[in-house]
Amino acid sequence: PSGALFRRGAPLPDAVRPGSGGAGGSGRVVVVGAGNVGMIAAMRLADADRFSEVVLVDIDEGRAAGVALDLTHTAALGGFDTRIRGVGTVEEAGQADYVVITAGKPRTPGMSRSDLISTNAAIVGDVASRVARTSPRAVIVVVTNPLDEMTQHAWTSSGFPSERVLGMAGVLDTARFQALTALTGVARADRIQAWALGSHGEEMVIPLSQATADGRPLRDAVPAAELDAIVDRARGSGAEVVGLLKSGSAFMAPGMSAARMVLAMARDSGEVMPSAVLAHGQYGIRDVYVGLPARLGRGGLQEIVELDLEQDELAALRTAADRIRERLAELAAA
Ligand code: LMR
């Protein structure tokens, strides 16, 4: 920011640069789908000032262009120098370093995420193969539901190494668990440490053996029945929002979660985030995408981190992987 609002040479107040990653950036992120989730993801990515360009892609080119222009108008407000474009095709977006796929249909009240599988597989498969041609070195982050199955589908459709195709759900589900736990007053949400693993759905696993609040075991701080209720509510949070909105699904937390993953990679942070990744024997799971703790770096997945889970937590994680595998088999057979 410059001009009348700020004295030349004066340091910028921190508030001017929320989430700033530095003065300007490099590289391009493409966000496919300029719906609500894509819009929030693009806003956070632009605002971070980490990339030189954020491109929104939507089959409704006017929507993509409109959101891009609206976001461009926030540059001085957000204190960023990111260029933002909106286009109609992945090809027009150009070669990207990171691609966030949000395209697809959201569920409506009463539907499960799995009900979207064949509709969204057609969309995600097409997008992923276009991304592979346009941006052969990109890292793909899938947001479309049903998340785990769509991530695996994007992996096979792109032909990318699995390290470069990740699914965003664990970051979202963990954030929900943190927020809901914070409502008990035990600690601030960002002082609660937890992992939401397994599937983004009924088989979500939040291993309480690993959860802490202000550094102490959460199980010592919150009664068991209350914790179980929080886990259940976190598992059903997507549906809870869908039920309230009546049309469309959650977008604030999903969009912010996707941006958070991309920024962790772009900053080469080595942060461990729960992500849908292809397991290669970790936790006794093989050859299926499932939510696991993943160390993220510039090129995508660096390693799957193995936590010391209790037996029932491990069993629940394996059940989640089995259910995802079954749904993928049903998709392949359809
Ligand atoms: C969410 O968890 O908010 C998303 O997966 C959208 C949905 O359908 O619940």
Short mmCIF file of N, CA, C and O in Angstrom, two decimals, residues 37 100-102 107 113 140-152 165-178 194-207 233-238 250 252-262 265 272-277 289-294 296 317 320 324 327:
data_model
loop_
_atom_site.label_atom_id
_atom_site.label_comp_id
_atom_site.label_asym_id
_atom_site.label_seq_id
_atom_site.Cartn_x
_atom_site.Cartn_y
_atom_site.Cartn_z
N VAL A 37 -16.36 -21.72 -2.32
CA VAL A 37 -15.12 -22.26 -1.75
C VAL A 37 -13.91 -21.71 -2.53
O VAL A 37 -12.92 -21.25 -1.95
N VAL A 100 -5.78 -25.83 -7.16
CA VAL A 100 -6.79 -26.22 -6.18
C VAL A 100 -8.07 -26.55 -6.95
O VAL A 100 -8.59 -25.70 -7.68
N ILE A 101 -8.54 -27.78 -6.82
CA ILE A 101 -9.76 -28.16 -7.56
C ILE A 101 -10.96 -28.12 -6.61
O ILE A 101 -11.08 -28.94 -5.71
N THR A 102 -11.81 -27.13 -6.83
CA THR A 102 -13.04 -27.02 -6.03
C THR A 102 -14.26 -27.30 -6.91
O THR A 102 -15.39 -27.29 -6.41
N ARG A 107 -23.50 -30.84 -2.05
CA ARG A 107 -24.70 -31.60 -1.68
C ARG A 107 -25.78 -30.65 -1.17
O ARG A 107 -25.50 -29.49 -0.85
N ARG A 113 -22.17 -37.01 1.20
CA ARG A 113 -21.15 -36.59 0.22
C ARG A 113 -20.99 -37.66 -0.87
O ARG A 113 -20.77 -37.34 -2.03
N ILE A 140 -1.47 -30.74 -7.08
CA ILE A 140 -2.93 -30.59 -7.08
C ILE A 140 -3.46 -30.78 -5.66
O ILE A 140 -3.09 -31.73 -4.97
N VAL A 141 -4.33 -29.86 -5.25
CA VAL A 141 -5.05 -30.02 -3.97
C VAL A 141 -6.53 -30.15 -4.31
O VAL A 141 -7.13 -29.25 -4.89
N VAL A 142 -7.10 -31.29 -3.95
CA VAL A 142 -8.51 -31.55 -4.28
C VAL A 142 -9.39 -31.15 -3.10
O VAL A 142 -9.07 -31.46 -1.94
N VAL A 143 -10.49 -30.47 -3.42
CA VAL A 143 -11.45 -30.03 -2.39
C VAL A 143 -12.83 -30.64 -2.66
O VAL A 143 -13.67 -30.74 -1.77
N THR A 144 -13.05 -31.06 -3.89
CA THR A 144 -14.36 -31.56 -4.31
C THR A 144 -14.74 -32.85 -3.57
O THR A 144 -13.89 -33.71 -3.34
N ASN A 145 -16.01 -32.98 -3.26
CA ASN A 145 -16.52 -34.18 -2.58
C ASN A 145 -17.04 -35.25 -3.53
O ASN A 145 -17.43 -34.92 -4.63
N PRO A 146 -17.05 -36.49 -3.08
CA PRO A 146 -16.55 -36.99 -1.80
C PRO A 146 -15.02 -36.98 -1.81
O PRO A 146 -14.40 -37.54 -2.71
N LEU A 147 -14.47 -36.31 -0.81
CA LEU A 147 -13.09 -35.83 -0.88
C LEU A 147 -12.05 -36.92 -1.15
O LEU A 147 -11.22 -36.79 -2.05
N ASP A 148 -12.09 -37.98 -0.34
CA ASP A 148 -11.03 -38.98 -0.47
C ASP A 148 -11.09 -39.67 -1.83
O ASP A 148 -10.06 -39.85 -2.49
N GLU A 149 -12.30 -40.00 -2.24
CA GLU A 149 -12.47 -40.68 -3.53
C GLU A 149 -12.11 -39.76 -4.69
O GLU A 149 -11.49 -40.19 -5.67
N MET A 150 -12.46 -38.48 -4.58
CA MET A 150 -12.14 -37.54 -5.67
C MET A 150 -10.64 -37.28 -5.74
O MET A 150 -10.10 -37.03 -6.82
N THR A 151 -9.97 -37.35 -4.61
CA THR A 151 -8.51 -37.15 -4.63
C THR A 151 -7.85 -38.33 -5.36
O THR A 151 -6.98 -38.13 -6.22
N GLN A 152 -8.30 -39.52 -5.03
CA GLN A 152 -7.73 -40.69 -5.73
C GLN A 152 -8.05 -40.62 -7.23
O GLN A 152 -7.22 -40.93 -8.07
N VAL A 165 -0.47 -35.08 -5.58
CA VAL A 165 -1.94 -34.99 -5.54
C VAL A 165 -2.40 -35.24 -4.10
O VAL A 165 -2.21 -36.34 -3.56
N LEU A 166 -2.97 -34.23 -3.50
CA LEU A 166 -3.35 -34.28 -2.08
C LEU A 166 -4.81 -33.84 -1.95
O LEU A 166 -5.29 -33.05 -2.76
N GLY A 167 -5.45 -34.32 -0.89
CA GLY A 167 -6.83 -33.90 -0.65
C GLY A 167 -6.92 -33.04 0.60
O GLY A 167 -6.27 -33.32 1.62
N MET A 168 -7.75 -32.01 0.52
CA MET A 168 -7.96 -31.13 1.66
C MET A 168 -9.21 -31.58 2.41
O MET A 168 -10.30 -31.51 1.88
N ALA A 169 -9.05 -32.11 3.58
CA ALA A 169 -10.22 -32.37 4.43
C ALA A 169 -9.78 -32.40 5.87
O ALA A 169 -10.43 -31.85 6.74
N GLY A 170 -8.64 -33.03 6.11
CA GLY A 170 -8.18 -33.15 7.49
C GLY A 170 -7.94 -31.80 8.13
O GLY A 170 -8.23 -31.61 9.32
N VAL A 171 -7.45 -30.85 7.36
CA VAL A 171 -7.20 -29.51 7.91
C VAL A 171 -8.54 -28.88 8.33
O VAL A 171 -8.67 -28.30 9.40
N LEU A 172 -9.53 -29.07 7.48
CA LEU A 172 -10.87 -28.55 7.76
C LEU A 172 -11.50 -29.25 8.97
O LEU A 172 -12.00 -28.60 9.89
N ASP A 173 -11.46 -30.57 8.96
CA ASP A 173 -12.11 -31.32 10.05
C ASP A 173 -11.39 -31.07 11.38
O ASP A 173 -12.03 -31.00 12.43
N THR A 174 -10.08 -30.92 11.31
CA THR A 174 -9.33 -30.62 12.54
C THR A 174 -9.70 -29.23 13.04
O THR A 174 -9.92 -29.02 14.24
N ALA A 175 -9.80 -28.28 12.13
CA ALA A 175 -10.16 -26.90 12.53
C ALA A 175 -11.52 -26.89 13.20
O ALA A 175 -11.74 -26.19 14.19
N ARG A 176 -12.43 -27.69 12.67
CA ARG A 176 -13.77 -27.76 13.28
C ARG A 176 -13.69 -28.35 14.68
O ARG A 176 -14.32 -27.84 15.61
N PHE A 177 -12.93 -29.41 14.81
CA PHE A 177 -12.78 -30.03 16.13
C PHE A 177 -12.15 -29.03 17.10
O PHE A 177 -12.59 -28.90 18.25
N GLN A 178 -11.14 -28.31 16.65
CA GLN A 178 -10.48 -27.31 17.51
C GLN A 178 -11.48 -26.23 17.94
O GLN A 178 -11.55 -25.85 19.12
N ALA A 194 -4.80 -31.37 17.56
CA ALA A 194 -5.53 -32.61 17.30
C ALA A 194 -5.34 -32.98 15.83
O ALA A 194 -4.82 -32.19 15.04
N TRP A 195 -5.78 -34.18 15.49
CA TRP A 195 -5.69 -34.66 14.11
C TRP A 195 -7.03 -35.23 13.70
O TRP A 195 -7.53 -36.12 14.40
N ALA A 196 -7.58 -34.77 12.61
CA ALA A 196 -8.75 -35.45 12.05
C ALA A 196 -8.25 -36.27 10.87
O ALA A 196 -7.72 -35.72 9.89
N LEU A 197 -8.39 -37.58 10.99
CA LEU A 197 -7.82 -38.50 10.00
C LEU A 197 -8.95 -39.37 9.41
O LEU A 197 -10.12 -39.14 9.67
N GLY A 198 -8.55 -40.36 8.64
CA GLY A 198 -9.55 -41.28 8.07
C GLY A 198 -10.27 -40.64 6.91
O GLY A 198 -9.66 -39.95 6.10
N SER A 199 -11.58 -40.83 6.86
CA SER A 199 -12.32 -40.28 5.71
C SER A 199 -12.93 -38.93 6.08
O SER A 199 -13.08 -38.60 7.25
N HIS A 200 -13.27 -38.18 5.07
CA HIS A 200 -14.02 -36.93 5.27
C HIS A 200 -15.50 -37.30 5.25
O HIS A 200 -16.18 -37.14 4.24
N GLY A 201 -15.95 -37.90 6.36
CA GLY A 201 -17.33 -38.36 6.39
C GLY A 201 -17.53 -39.22 7.62
O GLY A 201 -16.90 -39.01 8.66
N GLU A 202 -18.41 -40.20 7.48
CA GLU A 202 -18.77 -41.06 8.60
C GLU A 202 -17.57 -41.71 9.26
O GLU A 202 -17.56 -41.95 10.47
N GLU A 203 -16.56 -42.05 8.47
CA GLU A 203 -15.41 -42.76 9.05
C GLU A 203 -14.28 -41.79 9.41
O GLU A 203 -13.10 -42.15 9.33
N MET A 204 -14.64 -40.59 9.81
CA MET A 204 -13.62 -39.64 10.28
C MET A 204 -13.09 -40.16 11.64
O MET A 204 -13.86 -40.61 12.47
N VAL A 205 -11.78 -40.10 11.80
CA VAL A 205 -11.16 -40.59 13.04
C VAL A 205 -10.41 -39.44 13.69
O VAL A 205 -9.50 -38.86 13.07
N ILE A 206 -10.78 -39.12 14.93
CA ILE A 206 -10.05 -38.08 15.66
C ILE A 206 -9.43 -38.76 16.88
O ILE A 206 -10.11 -38.96 17.89
N PRO A 207 -8.18 -39.19 16.75
CA PRO A 207 -7.59 -39.95 17.85
C PRO A 207 -7.36 -39.09 19.09
O PRO A 207 -6.47 -38.25 19.11
N ARG A 233 -19.99 -34.11 16.64
CA ARG A 233 -20.43 -32.85 16.02
C ARG A 233 -19.45 -32.44 14.91
O ARG A 233 -19.88 -31.96 13.86
N ALA A 234 -18.16 -32.64 15.17
CA ALA A 234 -17.16 -32.32 14.12
C ALA A 234 -17.41 -33.19 12.90
O ALA A 234 -17.37 -32.72 11.75
N ARG A 235 -17.72 -34.46 13.15
CA ARG A 235 -17.97 -35.39 12.03
C ARG A 235 -19.19 -34.93 11.22
O ARG A 235 -19.24 -35.09 10.00
N GLY A 236 -20.14 -34.34 11.89
CA GLY A 236 -21.36 -33.93 11.20
C GLY A 236 -21.40 -32.45 10.85
O GLY A 236 -22.44 -31.95 10.42
N SER A 237 -20.28 -31.75 11.01
CA SER A 237 -20.32 -30.29 10.83
C SER A 237 -20.66 -29.86 9.41
O SER A 237 -21.37 -28.86 9.22
N GLY A 238 -20.15 -30.60 8.44
CA GLY A 238 -20.45 -30.25 7.05
C GLY A 238 -21.96 -30.30 6.82
O GLY A 238 -22.56 -29.37 6.27
N ALA A 250 -20.70 -25.53 3.18
CA ALA A 250 -19.76 -24.63 3.86
C ALA A 250 -18.70 -24.12 2.89
O ALA A 250 -18.33 -24.83 1.95
N MET A 252 -16.41 -21.00 4.08
CA MET A 252 -15.37 -20.22 4.79
C MET A 252 -14.23 -21.15 5.22
O MET A 252 -13.08 -20.98 4.81
N ALA A 253 -14.58 -22.11 6.09
CA ALA A 253 -13.54 -23.00 6.61
C ALA A 253 -12.93 -23.87 5.51
O ALA A 253 -11.70 -24.03 5.48
N PRO A 254 -13.73 -24.40 4.56
CA PRO A 254 -13.10 -25.18 3.49
C PRO A 254 -12.14 -24.34 2.63
O PRO A 254 -11.03 -24.76 2.32
N GLY A 255 -12.56 -23.15 2.25
CA GLY A 255 -11.70 -22.31 1.41
C GLY A 255 -10.41 -21.93 2.14
O GLY A 255 -9.31 -21.97 1.57
N MET A 256 -10.55 -21.58 3.42
CA MET A 256 -9.36 -21.20 4.19
C MET A 256 -8.43 -22.40 4.39
O MET A 256 -7.21 -22.26 4.38
N SER A 257 -9.02 -23.56 4.56
CA SER A 257 -8.20 -24.77 4.76
C SER A 257 -7.38 -25.09 3.51
O SER A 257 -6.19 -25.44 3.60
N ALA A 258 -8.02 -24.96 2.36
CA ALA A 258 -7.30 -25.26 1.11
C ALA A 258 -6.14 -24.27 0.93
O ALA A 258 -5.01 -24.66 0.58
N ALA A 259 -6.41 -23.00 1.20
CA ALA A 259 -5.36 -22.00 1.05
C ALA A 259 -4.22 -22.26 2.04
O ALA A 259 -3.03 -22.12 1.70
N ARG A 260 -4.58 -22.69 3.23
CA ARG A 260 -3.57 -22.96 4.25
C ARG A 260 -2.62 -24.07 3.79
O ARG A 260 -1.42 -23.99 4.00
N MET A 261 -3.18 -25.10 3.18
CA MET A 261 -2.32 -26.19 2.68
C MET A 261 -1.38 -25.68 1.58
O MET A 261 -0.20 -25.99 1.58
N VAL A 262 -1.94 -24.93 0.65
CA VAL A 262 -1.11 -24.43 -0.46
C VAL A 262 0.00 -23.53 0.07
O VAL A 262 1.16 -23.63 -0.35
N MET A 265 2.85 -25.40 1.62
CA MET A 265 3.74 -25.99 0.60
C MET A 265 4.61 -24.92 -0.05
O MET A 265 5.82 -25.08 -0.20
N VAL A 272 3.40 -30.45 9.29
CA VAL A 272 2.64 -31.71 9.17
C VAL A 272 1.16 -31.37 9.29
O VAL A 272 0.73 -30.80 10.30
N MET A 273 0.42 -31.69 8.24
CA MET A 273 -1.01 -31.37 8.23
C MET A 273 -1.79 -32.61 7.85
O MET A 273 -1.38 -33.36 6.96
N PRO A 274 -2.93 -32.83 8.48
CA PRO A 274 -3.73 -33.98 8.07
C PRO A 274 -4.25 -33.76 6.65
O PRO A 274 -4.89 -32.75 6.38
N SER A 275 -3.94 -34.69 5.76
CA SER A 275 -4.30 -34.53 4.35
C SER A 275 -4.67 -35.88 3.78
O SER A 275 -4.19 -36.90 4.27
N ALA A 276 -5.49 -35.88 2.74
CA ALA A 276 -5.75 -37.15 2.06
C ALA A 276 -4.55 -37.45 1.18
O ALA A 276 -4.20 -36.67 0.28
N VAL A 277 -3.89 -38.56 1.47
CA VAL A 277 -2.67 -38.95 0.75
C VAL A 277 -2.75 -40.44 0.43
O VAL A 277 -3.48 -41.18 1.08
N TYR A 289 -6.22 -43.58 -1.06
CA TYR A 289 -6.14 -42.24 -0.46
C TYR A 289 -6.99 -42.19 0.80
O TYR A 289 -8.17 -42.57 0.78
N VAL A 290 -6.39 -41.71 1.86
CA VAL A 290 -7.09 -41.60 3.14
C VAL A 290 -6.42 -40.49 3.94
O VAL A 290 -5.24 -40.17 3.70
N GLY A 291 -7.13 -39.91 4.88
CA GLY A 291 -6.58 -38.80 5.67
C GLY A 291 -5.53 -39.27 6.67
O GLY A 291 -5.83 -40.07 7.55
N LEU A 292 -4.31 -38.78 6.51
CA LEU A 292 -3.19 -39.15 7.38
C LEU A 292 -2.34 -37.90 7.63
O LEU A 292 -2.39 -36.95 6.84
N PRO A 293 -1.54 -37.89 8.69
CA PRO A 293 -0.67 -36.73 8.92
C PRO A 293 0.42 -36.69 7.83
O PRO A 293 1.14 -37.68 7.63
N ALA A 294 0.53 -35.57 7.15
CA ALA A 294 1.42 -35.48 5.99
C ALA A 294 2.35 -34.28 6.13
O ALA A 294 1.88 -33.17 6.38
N LEU A 296 4.33 -31.49 4.53
CA LEU A 296 4.17 -30.82 3.24
C LEU A 296 5.35 -29.90 2.94
O LEU A 296 5.82 -29.19 3.82
N LEU A 317 -9.06 -46.30 11.68
CA LEU A 317 -8.38 -45.74 10.50
C LEU A 317 -8.38 -46.76 9.35
O LEU A 317 -8.65 -46.42 8.19
N ALA A 320 -11.77 -46.96 7.86
CA ALA A 320 -12.00 -45.81 6.96
C ALA A 320 -11.41 -46.09 5.59
O ALA A 320 -12.06 -45.87 4.56
N ILE A 324 -13.39 -46.38 1.93
CA ILE A 324 -13.04 -45.54 0.76
C ILE A 324 -12.76 -46.44 -0.44
O ILE A 324 -13.23 -46.20 -1.56
N ARG A 327 -15.98 -47.72 -1.93
CA ARG A 327 -16.71 -46.71 -2.73
C ARG A 327 -16.01 -46.47 -4.07
O ARG A 327 -16.66 -46.24 -5.08
#
